[in-house]
PDB file of C-alpha atoms in Angstrom:
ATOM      1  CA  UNK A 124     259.666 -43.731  -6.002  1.00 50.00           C
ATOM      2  CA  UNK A 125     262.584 -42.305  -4.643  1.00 47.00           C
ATOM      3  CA  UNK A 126     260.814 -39.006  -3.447  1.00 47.00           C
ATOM      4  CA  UNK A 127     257.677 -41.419  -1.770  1.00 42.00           C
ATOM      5  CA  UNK A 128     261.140 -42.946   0.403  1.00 41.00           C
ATOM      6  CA  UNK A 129     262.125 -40.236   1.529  1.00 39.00           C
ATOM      7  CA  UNK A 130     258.725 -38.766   2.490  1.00 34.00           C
ATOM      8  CA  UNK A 131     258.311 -42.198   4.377  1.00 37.00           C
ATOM      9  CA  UNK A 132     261.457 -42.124   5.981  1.00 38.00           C
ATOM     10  CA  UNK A 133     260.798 -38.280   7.459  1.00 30.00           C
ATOM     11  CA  UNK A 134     257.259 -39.451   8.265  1.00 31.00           C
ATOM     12  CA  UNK A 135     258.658 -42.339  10.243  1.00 34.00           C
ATOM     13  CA  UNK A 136     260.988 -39.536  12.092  1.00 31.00           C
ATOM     14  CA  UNK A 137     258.524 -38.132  12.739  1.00 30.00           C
ATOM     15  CA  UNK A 138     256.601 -39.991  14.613  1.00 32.00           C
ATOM     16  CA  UNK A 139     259.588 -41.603  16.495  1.00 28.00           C
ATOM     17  CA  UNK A 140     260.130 -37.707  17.537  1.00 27.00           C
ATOM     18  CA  UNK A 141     256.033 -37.627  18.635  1.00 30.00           C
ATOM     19  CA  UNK A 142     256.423 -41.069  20.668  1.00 29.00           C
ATOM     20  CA  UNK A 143     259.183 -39.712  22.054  1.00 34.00           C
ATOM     21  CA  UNK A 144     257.405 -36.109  23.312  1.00 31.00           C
ATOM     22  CA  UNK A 145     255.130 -38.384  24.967  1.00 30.00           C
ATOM     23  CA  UNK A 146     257.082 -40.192  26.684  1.00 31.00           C
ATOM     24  CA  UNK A 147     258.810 -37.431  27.852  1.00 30.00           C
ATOM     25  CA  UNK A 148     255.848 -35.902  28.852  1.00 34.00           C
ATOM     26  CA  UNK A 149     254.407 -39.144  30.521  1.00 38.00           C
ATOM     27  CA  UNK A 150     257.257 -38.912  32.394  1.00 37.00           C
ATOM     28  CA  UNK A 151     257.369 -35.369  33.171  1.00 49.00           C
ATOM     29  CA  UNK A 152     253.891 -35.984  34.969  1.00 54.00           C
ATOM     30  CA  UNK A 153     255.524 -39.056  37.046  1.00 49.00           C
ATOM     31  CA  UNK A 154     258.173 -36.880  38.162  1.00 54.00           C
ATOM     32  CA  UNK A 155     255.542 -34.351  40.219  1.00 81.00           C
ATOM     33  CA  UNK A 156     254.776 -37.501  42.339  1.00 87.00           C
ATOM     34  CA  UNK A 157     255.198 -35.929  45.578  1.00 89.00           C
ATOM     35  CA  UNK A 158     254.664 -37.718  49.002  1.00 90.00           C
ATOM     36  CA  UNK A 159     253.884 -35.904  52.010  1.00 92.00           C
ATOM     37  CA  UNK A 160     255.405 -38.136  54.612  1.00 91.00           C
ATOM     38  CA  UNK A 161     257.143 -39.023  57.994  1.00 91.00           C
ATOM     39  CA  UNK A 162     257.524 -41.519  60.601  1.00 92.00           C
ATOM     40  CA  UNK A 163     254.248 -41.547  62.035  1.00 93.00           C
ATOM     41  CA  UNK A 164     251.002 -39.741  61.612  1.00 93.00           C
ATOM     42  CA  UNK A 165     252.154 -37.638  63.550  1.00 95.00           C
ATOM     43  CA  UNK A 166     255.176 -36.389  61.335  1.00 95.00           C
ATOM     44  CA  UNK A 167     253.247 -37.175  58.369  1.00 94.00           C
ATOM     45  CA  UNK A 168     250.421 -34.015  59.372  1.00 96.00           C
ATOM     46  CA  UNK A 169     253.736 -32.048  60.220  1.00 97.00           C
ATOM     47  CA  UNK A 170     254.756 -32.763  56.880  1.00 96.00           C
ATOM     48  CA  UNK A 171     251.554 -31.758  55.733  1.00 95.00           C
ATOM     49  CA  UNK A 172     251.980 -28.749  57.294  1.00 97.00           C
ATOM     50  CA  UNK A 173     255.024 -27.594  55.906  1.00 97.00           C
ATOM     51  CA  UNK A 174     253.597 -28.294  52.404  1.00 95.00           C
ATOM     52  CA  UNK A 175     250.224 -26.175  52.557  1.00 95.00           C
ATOM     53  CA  UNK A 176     251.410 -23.318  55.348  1.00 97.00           C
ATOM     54  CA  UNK A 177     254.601 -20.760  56.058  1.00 97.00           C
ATOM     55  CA  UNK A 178     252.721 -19.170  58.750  1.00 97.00           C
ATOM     56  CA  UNK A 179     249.158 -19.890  59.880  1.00 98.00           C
ATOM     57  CA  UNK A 180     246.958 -17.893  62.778  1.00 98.00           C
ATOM     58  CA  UNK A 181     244.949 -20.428  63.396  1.00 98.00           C
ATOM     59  CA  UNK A 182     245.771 -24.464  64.229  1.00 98.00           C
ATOM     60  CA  UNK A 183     243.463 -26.767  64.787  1.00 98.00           C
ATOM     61  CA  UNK A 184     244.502 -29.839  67.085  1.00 98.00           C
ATOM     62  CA  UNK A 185     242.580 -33.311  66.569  1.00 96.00           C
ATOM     63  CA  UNK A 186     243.321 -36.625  68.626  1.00 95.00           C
ATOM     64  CA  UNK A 187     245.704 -39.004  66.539  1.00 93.00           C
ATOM     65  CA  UNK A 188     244.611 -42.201  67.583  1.00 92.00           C
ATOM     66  CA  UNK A 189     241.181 -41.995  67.004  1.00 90.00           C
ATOM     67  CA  UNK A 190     238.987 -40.460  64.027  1.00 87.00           C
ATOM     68  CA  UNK A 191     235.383 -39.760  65.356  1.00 85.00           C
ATOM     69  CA  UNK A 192     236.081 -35.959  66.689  1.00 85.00           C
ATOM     70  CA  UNK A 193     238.109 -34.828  63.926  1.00 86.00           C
ATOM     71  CA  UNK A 194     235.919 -36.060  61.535  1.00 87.00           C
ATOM     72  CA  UNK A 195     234.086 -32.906  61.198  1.00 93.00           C
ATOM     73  CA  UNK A 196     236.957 -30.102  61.515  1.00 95.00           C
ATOM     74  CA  UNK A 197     238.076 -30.000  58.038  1.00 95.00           C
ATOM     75  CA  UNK A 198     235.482 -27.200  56.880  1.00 96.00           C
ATOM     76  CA  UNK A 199     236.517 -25.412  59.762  1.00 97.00           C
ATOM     77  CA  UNK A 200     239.957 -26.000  58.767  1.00 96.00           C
ATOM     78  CA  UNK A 201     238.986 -24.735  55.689  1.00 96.00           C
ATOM     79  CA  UNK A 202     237.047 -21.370  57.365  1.00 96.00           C
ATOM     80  CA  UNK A 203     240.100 -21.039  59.320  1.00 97.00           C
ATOM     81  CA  UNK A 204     242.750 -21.742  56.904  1.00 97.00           C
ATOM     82  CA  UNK A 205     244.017 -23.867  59.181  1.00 97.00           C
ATOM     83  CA  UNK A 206     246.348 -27.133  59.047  1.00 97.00           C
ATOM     84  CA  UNK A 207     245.373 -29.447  61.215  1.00 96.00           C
ATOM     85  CA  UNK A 208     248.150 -31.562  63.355  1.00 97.00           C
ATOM     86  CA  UNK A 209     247.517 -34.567  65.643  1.00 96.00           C
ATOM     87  CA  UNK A 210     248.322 -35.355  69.211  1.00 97.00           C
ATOM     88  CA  UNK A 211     248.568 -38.040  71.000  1.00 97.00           C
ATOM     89  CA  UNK A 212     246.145 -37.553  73.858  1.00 97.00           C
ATOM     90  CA  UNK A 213     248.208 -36.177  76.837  1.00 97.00           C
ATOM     91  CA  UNK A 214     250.738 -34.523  74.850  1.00 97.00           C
ATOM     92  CA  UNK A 215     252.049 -32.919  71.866  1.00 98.00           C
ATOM     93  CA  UNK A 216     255.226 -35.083  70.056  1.00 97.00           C
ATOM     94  CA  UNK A 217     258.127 -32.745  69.905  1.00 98.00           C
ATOM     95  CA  UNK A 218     257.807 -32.411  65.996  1.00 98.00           C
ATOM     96  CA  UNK A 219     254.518 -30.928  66.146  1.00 98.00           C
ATOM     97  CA  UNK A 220     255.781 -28.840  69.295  1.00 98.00           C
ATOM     98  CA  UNK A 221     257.981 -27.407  66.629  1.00 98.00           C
ATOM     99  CA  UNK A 222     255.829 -26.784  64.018  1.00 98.00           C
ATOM    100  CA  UNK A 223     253.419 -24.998  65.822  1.00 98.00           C
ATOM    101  CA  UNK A 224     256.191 -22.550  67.167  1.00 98.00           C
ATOM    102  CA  UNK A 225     257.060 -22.303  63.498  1.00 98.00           C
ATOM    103  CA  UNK A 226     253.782 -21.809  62.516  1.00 98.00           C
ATOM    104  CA  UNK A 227     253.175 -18.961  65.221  1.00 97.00           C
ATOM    105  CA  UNK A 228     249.626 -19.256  65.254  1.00 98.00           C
ATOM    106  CA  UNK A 229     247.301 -16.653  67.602  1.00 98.00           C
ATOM    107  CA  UNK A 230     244.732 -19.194  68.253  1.00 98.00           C
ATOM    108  CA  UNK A 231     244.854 -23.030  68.498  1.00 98.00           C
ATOM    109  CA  UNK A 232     241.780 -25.081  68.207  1.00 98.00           C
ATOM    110  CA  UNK A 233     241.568 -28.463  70.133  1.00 98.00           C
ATOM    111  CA  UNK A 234     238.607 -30.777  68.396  1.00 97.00           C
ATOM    112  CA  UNK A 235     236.722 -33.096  71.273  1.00 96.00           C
ATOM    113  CA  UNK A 236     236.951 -33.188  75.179  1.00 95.00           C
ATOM    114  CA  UNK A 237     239.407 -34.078  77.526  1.00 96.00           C
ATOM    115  CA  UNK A 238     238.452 -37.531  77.498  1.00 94.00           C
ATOM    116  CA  UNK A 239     241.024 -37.291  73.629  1.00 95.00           C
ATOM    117  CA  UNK A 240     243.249 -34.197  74.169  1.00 97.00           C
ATOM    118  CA  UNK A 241     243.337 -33.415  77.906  1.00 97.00           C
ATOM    119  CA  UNK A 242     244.162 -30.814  79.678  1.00 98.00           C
ATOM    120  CA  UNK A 243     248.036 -31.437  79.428  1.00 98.00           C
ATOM    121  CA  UNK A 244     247.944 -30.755  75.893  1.00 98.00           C
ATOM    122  CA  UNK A 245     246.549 -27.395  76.278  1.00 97.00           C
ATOM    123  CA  UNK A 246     249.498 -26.837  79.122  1.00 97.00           C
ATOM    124  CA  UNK A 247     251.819 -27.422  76.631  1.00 98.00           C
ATOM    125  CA  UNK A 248     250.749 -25.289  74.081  1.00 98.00           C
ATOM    126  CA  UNK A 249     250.732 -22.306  76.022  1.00 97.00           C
ATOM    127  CA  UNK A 250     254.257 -23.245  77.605  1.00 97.00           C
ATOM    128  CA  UNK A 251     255.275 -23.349  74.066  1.00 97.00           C
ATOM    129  CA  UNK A 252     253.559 -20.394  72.778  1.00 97.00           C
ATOM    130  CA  UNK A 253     252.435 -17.930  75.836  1.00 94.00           C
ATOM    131  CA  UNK A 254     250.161 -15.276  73.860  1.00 95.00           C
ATOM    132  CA  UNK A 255     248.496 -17.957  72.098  1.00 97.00           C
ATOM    133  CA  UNK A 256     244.592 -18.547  72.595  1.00 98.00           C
ATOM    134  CA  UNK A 257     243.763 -21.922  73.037  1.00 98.00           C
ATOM    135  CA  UNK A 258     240.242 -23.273  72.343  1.00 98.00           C
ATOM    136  CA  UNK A 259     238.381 -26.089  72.968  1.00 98.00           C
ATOM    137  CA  UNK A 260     235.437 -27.355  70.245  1.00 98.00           C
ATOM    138  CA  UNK A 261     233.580 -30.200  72.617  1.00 97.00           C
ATOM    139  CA  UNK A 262     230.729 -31.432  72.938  1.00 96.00           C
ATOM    140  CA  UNK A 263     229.470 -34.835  74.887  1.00 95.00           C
ATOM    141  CA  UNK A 264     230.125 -36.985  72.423  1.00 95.00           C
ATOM    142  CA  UNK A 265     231.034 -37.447  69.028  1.00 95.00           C
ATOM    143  CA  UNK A 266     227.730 -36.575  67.269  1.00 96.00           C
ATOM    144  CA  UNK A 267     227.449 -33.445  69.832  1.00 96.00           C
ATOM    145  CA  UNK A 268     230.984 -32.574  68.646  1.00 96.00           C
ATOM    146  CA  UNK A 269     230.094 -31.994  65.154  1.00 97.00           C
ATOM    147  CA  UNK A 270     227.070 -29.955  66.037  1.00 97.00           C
ATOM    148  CA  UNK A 271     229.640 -28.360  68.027  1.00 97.00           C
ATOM    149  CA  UNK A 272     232.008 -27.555  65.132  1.00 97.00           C
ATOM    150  CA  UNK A 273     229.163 -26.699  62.693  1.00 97.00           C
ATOM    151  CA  UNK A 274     227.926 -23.743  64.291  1.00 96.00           C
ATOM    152  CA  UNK A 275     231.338 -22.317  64.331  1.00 96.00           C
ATOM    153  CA  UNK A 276     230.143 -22.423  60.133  1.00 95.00           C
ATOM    154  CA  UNK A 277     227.921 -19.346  58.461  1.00 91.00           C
ATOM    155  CA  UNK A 278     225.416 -22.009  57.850  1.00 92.00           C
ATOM    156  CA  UNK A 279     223.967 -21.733  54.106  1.00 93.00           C
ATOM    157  CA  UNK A 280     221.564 -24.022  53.650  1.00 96.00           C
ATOM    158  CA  UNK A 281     224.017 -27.133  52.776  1.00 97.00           C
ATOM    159  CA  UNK A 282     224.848 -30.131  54.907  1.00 97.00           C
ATOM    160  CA  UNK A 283     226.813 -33.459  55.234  1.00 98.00           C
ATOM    161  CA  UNK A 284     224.916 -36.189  57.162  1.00 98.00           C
ATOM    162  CA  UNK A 285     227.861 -38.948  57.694  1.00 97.00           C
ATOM    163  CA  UNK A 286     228.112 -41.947  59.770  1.00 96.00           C
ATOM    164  CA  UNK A 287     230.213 -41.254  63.303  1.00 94.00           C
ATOM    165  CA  UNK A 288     231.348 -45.341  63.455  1.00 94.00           C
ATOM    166  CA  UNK A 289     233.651 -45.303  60.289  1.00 91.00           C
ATOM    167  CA  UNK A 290     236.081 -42.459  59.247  1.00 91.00           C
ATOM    168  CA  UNK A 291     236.072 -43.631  55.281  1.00 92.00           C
ATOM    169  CA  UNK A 292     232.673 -41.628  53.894  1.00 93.00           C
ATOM    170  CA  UNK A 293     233.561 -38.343  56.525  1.00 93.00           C
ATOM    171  CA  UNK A 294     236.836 -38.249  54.795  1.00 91.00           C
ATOM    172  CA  UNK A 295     235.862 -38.354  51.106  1.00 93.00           C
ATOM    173  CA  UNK A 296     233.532 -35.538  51.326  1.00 94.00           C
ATOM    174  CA  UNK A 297     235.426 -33.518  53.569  1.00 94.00           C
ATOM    175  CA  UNK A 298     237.223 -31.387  51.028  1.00 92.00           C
ATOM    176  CA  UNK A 299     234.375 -30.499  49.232  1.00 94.00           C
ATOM    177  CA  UNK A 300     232.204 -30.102  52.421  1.00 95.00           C
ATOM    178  CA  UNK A 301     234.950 -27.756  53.345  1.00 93.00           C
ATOM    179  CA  UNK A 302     235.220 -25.947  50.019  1.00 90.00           C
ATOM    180  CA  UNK A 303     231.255 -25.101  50.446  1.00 91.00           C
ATOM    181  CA  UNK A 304     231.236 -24.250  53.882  1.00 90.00           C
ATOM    182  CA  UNK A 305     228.954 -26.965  54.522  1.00 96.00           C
ATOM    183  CA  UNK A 306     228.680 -28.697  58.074  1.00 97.00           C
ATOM    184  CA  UNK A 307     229.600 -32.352  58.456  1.00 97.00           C
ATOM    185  CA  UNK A 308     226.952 -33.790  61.001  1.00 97.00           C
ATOM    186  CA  UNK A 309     227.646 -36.861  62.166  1.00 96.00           C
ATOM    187  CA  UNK A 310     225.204 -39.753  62.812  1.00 97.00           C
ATOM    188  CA  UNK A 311     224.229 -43.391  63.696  1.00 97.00           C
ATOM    189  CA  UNK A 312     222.458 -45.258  61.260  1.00 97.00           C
ATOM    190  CA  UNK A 313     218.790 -45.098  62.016  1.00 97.00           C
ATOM    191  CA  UNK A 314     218.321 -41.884  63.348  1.00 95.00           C
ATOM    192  CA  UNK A 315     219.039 -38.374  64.209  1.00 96.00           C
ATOM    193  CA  UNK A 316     220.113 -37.611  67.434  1.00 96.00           C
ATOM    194  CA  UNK A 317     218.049 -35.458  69.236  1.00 96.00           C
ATOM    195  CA  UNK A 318     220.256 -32.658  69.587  1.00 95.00           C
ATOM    196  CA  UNK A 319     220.864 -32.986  65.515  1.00 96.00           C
ATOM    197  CA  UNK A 320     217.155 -32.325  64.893  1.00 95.00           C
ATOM    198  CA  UNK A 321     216.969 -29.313  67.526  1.00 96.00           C
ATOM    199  CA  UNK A 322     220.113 -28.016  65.690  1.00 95.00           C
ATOM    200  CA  UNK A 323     218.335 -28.416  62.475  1.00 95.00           C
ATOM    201  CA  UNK A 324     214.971 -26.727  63.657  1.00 94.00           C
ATOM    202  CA  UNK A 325     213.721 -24.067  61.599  1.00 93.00           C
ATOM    203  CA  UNK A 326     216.945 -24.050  59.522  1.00 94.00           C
ATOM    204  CA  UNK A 327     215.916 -24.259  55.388  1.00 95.00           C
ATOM    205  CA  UNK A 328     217.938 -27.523  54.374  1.00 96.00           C
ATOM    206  CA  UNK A 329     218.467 -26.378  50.169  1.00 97.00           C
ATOM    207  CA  UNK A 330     220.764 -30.037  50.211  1.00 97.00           C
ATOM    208  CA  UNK A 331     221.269 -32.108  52.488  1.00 98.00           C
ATOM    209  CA  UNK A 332     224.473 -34.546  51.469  1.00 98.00           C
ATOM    210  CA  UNK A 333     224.092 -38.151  52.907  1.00 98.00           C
ATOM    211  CA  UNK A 334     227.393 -40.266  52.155  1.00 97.00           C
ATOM    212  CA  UNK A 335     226.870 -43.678  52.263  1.00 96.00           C
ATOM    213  CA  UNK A 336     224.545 -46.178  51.425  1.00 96.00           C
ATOM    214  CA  UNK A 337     221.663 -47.809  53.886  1.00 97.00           C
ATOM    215  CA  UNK A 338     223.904 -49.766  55.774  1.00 96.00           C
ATOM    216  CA  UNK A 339     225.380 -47.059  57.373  1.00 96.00           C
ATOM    217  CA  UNK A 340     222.693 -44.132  57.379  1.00 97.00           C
ATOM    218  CA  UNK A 341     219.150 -45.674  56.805  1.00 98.00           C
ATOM    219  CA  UNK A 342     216.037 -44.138  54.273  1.00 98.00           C
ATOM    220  CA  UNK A 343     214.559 -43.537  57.250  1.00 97.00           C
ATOM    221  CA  UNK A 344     217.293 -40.089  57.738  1.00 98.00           C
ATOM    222  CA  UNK A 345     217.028 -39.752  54.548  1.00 97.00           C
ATOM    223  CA  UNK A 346     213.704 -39.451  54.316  1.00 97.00           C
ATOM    224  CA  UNK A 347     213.283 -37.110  57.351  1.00 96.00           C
ATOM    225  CA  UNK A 348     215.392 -33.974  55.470  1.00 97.00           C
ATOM    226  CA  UNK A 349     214.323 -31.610  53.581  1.00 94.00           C
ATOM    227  CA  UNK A 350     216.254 -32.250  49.903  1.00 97.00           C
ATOM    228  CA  UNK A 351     218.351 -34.530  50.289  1.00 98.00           C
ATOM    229  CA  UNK A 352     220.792 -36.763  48.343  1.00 98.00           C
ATOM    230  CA  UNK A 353     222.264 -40.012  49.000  1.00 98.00           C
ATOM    231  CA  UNK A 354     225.989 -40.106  47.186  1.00 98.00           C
ATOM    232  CA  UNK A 355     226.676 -43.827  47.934  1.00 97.00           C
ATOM    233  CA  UNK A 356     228.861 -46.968  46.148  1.00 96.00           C
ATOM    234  CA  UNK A 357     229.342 -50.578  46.883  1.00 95.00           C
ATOM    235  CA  UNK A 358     231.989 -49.798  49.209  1.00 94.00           C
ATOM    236  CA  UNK A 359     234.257 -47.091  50.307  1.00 93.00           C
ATOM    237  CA  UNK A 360     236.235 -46.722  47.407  1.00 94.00           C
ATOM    238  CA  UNK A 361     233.447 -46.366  45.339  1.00 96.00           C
ATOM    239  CA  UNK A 362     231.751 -43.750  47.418  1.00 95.00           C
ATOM    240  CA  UNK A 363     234.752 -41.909  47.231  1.00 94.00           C
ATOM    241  CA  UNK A 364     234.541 -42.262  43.540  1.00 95.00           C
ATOM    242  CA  UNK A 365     231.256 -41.442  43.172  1.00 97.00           C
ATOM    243  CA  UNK A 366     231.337 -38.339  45.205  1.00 96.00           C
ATOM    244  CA  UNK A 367     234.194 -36.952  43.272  1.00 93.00           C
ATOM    245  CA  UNK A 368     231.600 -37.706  39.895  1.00 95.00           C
ATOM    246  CA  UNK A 369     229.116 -35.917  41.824  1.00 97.00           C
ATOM    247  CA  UNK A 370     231.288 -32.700  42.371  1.00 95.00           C
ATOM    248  CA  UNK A 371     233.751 -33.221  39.249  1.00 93.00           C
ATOM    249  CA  UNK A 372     232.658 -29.995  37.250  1.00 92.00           C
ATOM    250  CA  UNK A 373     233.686 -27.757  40.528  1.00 86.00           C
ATOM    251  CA  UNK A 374     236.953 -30.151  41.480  1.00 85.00           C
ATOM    252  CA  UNK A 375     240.498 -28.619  40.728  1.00 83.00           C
ATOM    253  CA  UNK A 376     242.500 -31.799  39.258  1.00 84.00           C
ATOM    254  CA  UNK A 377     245.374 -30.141  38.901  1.00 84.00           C
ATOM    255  CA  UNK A 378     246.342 -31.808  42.358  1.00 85.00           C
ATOM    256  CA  UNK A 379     245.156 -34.798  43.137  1.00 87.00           C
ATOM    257  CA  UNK A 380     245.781 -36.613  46.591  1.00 88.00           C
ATOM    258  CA  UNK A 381     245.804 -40.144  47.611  1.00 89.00           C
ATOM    259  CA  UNK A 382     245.700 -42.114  51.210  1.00 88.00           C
ATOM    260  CA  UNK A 383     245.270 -45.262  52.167  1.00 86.00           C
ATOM    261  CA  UNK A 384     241.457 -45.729  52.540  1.00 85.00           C
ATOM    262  CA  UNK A 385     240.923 -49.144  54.556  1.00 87.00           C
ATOM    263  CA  UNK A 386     241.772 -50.019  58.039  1.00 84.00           C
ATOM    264  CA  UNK A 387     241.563 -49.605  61.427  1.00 80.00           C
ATOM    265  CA  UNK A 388     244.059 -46.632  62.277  1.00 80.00           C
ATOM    266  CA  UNK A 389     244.475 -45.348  58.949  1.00 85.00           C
ATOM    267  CA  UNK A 390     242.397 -42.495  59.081  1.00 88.00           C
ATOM    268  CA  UNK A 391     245.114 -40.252  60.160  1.00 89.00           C
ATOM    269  CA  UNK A 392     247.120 -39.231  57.094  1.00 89.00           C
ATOM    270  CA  UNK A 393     243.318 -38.646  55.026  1.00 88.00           C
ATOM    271  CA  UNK A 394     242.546 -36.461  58.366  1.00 88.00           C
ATOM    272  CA  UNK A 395     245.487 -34.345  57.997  1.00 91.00           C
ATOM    273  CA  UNK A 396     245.458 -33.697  54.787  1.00 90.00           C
ATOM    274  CA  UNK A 397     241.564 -33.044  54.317  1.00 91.00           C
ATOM    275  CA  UNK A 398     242.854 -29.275  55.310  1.00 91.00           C
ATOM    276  CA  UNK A 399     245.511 -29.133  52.771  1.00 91.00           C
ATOM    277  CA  UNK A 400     243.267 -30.615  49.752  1.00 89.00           C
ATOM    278  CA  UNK A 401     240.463 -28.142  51.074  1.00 89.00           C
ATOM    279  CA  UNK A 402     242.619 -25.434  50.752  1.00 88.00           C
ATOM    280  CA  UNK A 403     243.965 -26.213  46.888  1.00 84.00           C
TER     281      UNK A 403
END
C-alpha cells in the first residue's frame, strides 16, 4: 500500500513536471511573436526590409497609396530577390531614402506609370544613389501592367488570373505565385482583356490559377483557359485559407505571417511583405 503511494505520488510529479514542459514550451513559441512594424506603411516595408535583406541589388518601388500596380510584382520580387518599399507618389519618405542607400542596390524597379510614381521619384533615386539603374515596369493600365511585369518571368506554363478591383485574392497567392515563378495577370470579371489573350497566344497554359469565386472572375474566364482551377471561399479570408490548403504540402510553416486582410488602404503592409514571405 505504501509502495502503490509512493508510485502515485512520483506519477503525479510527474506529470506536474510534463504540464509544466508544455507550458514552457507553449510559451517558448509565444515568445517568437515578432512584428515587423513602423509608423506608416511606409516604415512598416522599411521594416520589412531590414528583416529579409543586409544588402540587395535589386529594389523594386510600388505606389503606397494604392494596390492595383503592385499587385503583380511580388514574383518578380521573388526573381529578383528583391524587397519591395513604397512611395508616396512624387517622392520617396526619408526612411525609405535611407534604406535604399543602405541597401545599395544596382538597379531599382518602379511598378506602374507616372500617373503613381512620377518622374520625381526617379530624380530622387538617382540623387541618392548616382550609379544606380532605375527602371520603369508600365504599362497603360493596371491589367497592361501585369502583362508588363509577367514577361519580365521565364514563363513555365503556370499562371495567376486575379481580379485588378480588390487587392485581397492578389495578395494571398502572391507568395506562392512568386515561389513558382508564375505570372499574376490581372483581370475584370467577365473577360480577358484583349492584350491578356494576345499575351497568352500560343503559350501552353499546364495551370492556370483563378483566385476567387464568380463574383469577381466569372466561368466564362474560366472556361476560356486551358486547365484551369478556381481556388475560391465565401470571402477573403477563406480564399486565403483555402489557397494555403491547396499549396499546404509545398508551404514552409516554420514562419508564418499575418496582415490585416479587410479594408480600404490596408493592402500595404500584405504588399510589402509578399517579398519577404516569398523569399522564406
Amino acid at each position: 500500500m505504501k509502495n502503490k503511494k509512493i508510485f502515485a505520488c512520483i506519477l503525479s510529479l510527474m506529470v506536474i513536471i510534463l504540464l509544466n514542459v508544455s507550458v514552457m514550451a507553449q510559451t517558448d513559441n509565444l515568445s517568437r511573436i515578432e512584428r515587423l512594424s513602423g509608423e506608416d506603411r511606409f516604415k512598416t516595408s522599411v521594416a520589412i526590409s531590414q528583416n529579409g535583406w543586409k544588402s540587395a541589388e535589386n529594389v523594386i518601388i510600388a505606389y503606397g497609396r494604392d494596390f492595383p500596380d503592385a499587385l503583380c510584382a511580388t514574383p518578380l520580387a521573388k526573381k529578383l530577390n528583391a524587397p519591395i518599399l513604397l512611395s508616396e507618389k512624387s517622392r520617396l519618405t526619408a526612411e525609405v531614402e535611407n534604406e535604399l542607400k543602405r541597401l545599395r542596390p544596382q538597379n531599382v524597379y518602379l511598378i506602374g506609370g507616372t500617373a503613381v510614381i512620377t518622374t520625381e521619384v526617379e530624380a530622387q533615386i538617382k540623387g541618392a544613389l548616382p550609379n544606380v539603374q532605375v527602371k520603369r515596369i508600365a504599362g497603360a493600365d493596371r491589367i497592361e501592367t501585369s502583362i508588363e511585369v509577367a514577361k519580365l518571368l521565364n514563363y513555365n506554363g503556370k499562371l495567376v488570373i486575379a481580379y485588378g478591383w480588390n487587392y485581397a485574392d492578389a495578395l494571398s497567392i502572391a507568395p506562392i505565385a512568386a515561389k513558382y515563378e508564375m505570372p499574376i495577370i490581372l483581370s475584370r470579371t467577365n473577360e480577358l482583356k484583349n492584350t491578356v489573350q494576345q499575351y497568352l497566344q500560343g503559350k501552353n497554359i499546364n495551370k492556370a490559377y483563378i483566385i476567387g469565386g464568380t463574383a469577381v472572375i466569372s466561368d466564362n474566364i474560366k472556361n476560356s483557359l486551358q486547365n484551369a482551377e478556381r481556388i475560391f471561399g465565401s470571402n477573403r479570408f477563406e480564399t486565403n485559407y483555402e489557397v494555403l490548403n491547396k499549396f499546404k504540402n509545398e508551404i514552409n510553416f516554420e514562419s508564418i505571417y499575418v496582415a490585416i486582410g479587410i479594408g480600404d488602404g490596408k493592402f500595404a503592409d500584405a504588399l510589402s511583405a509578399s517579398s519577404l514571405v516569398a523569399k522564406k
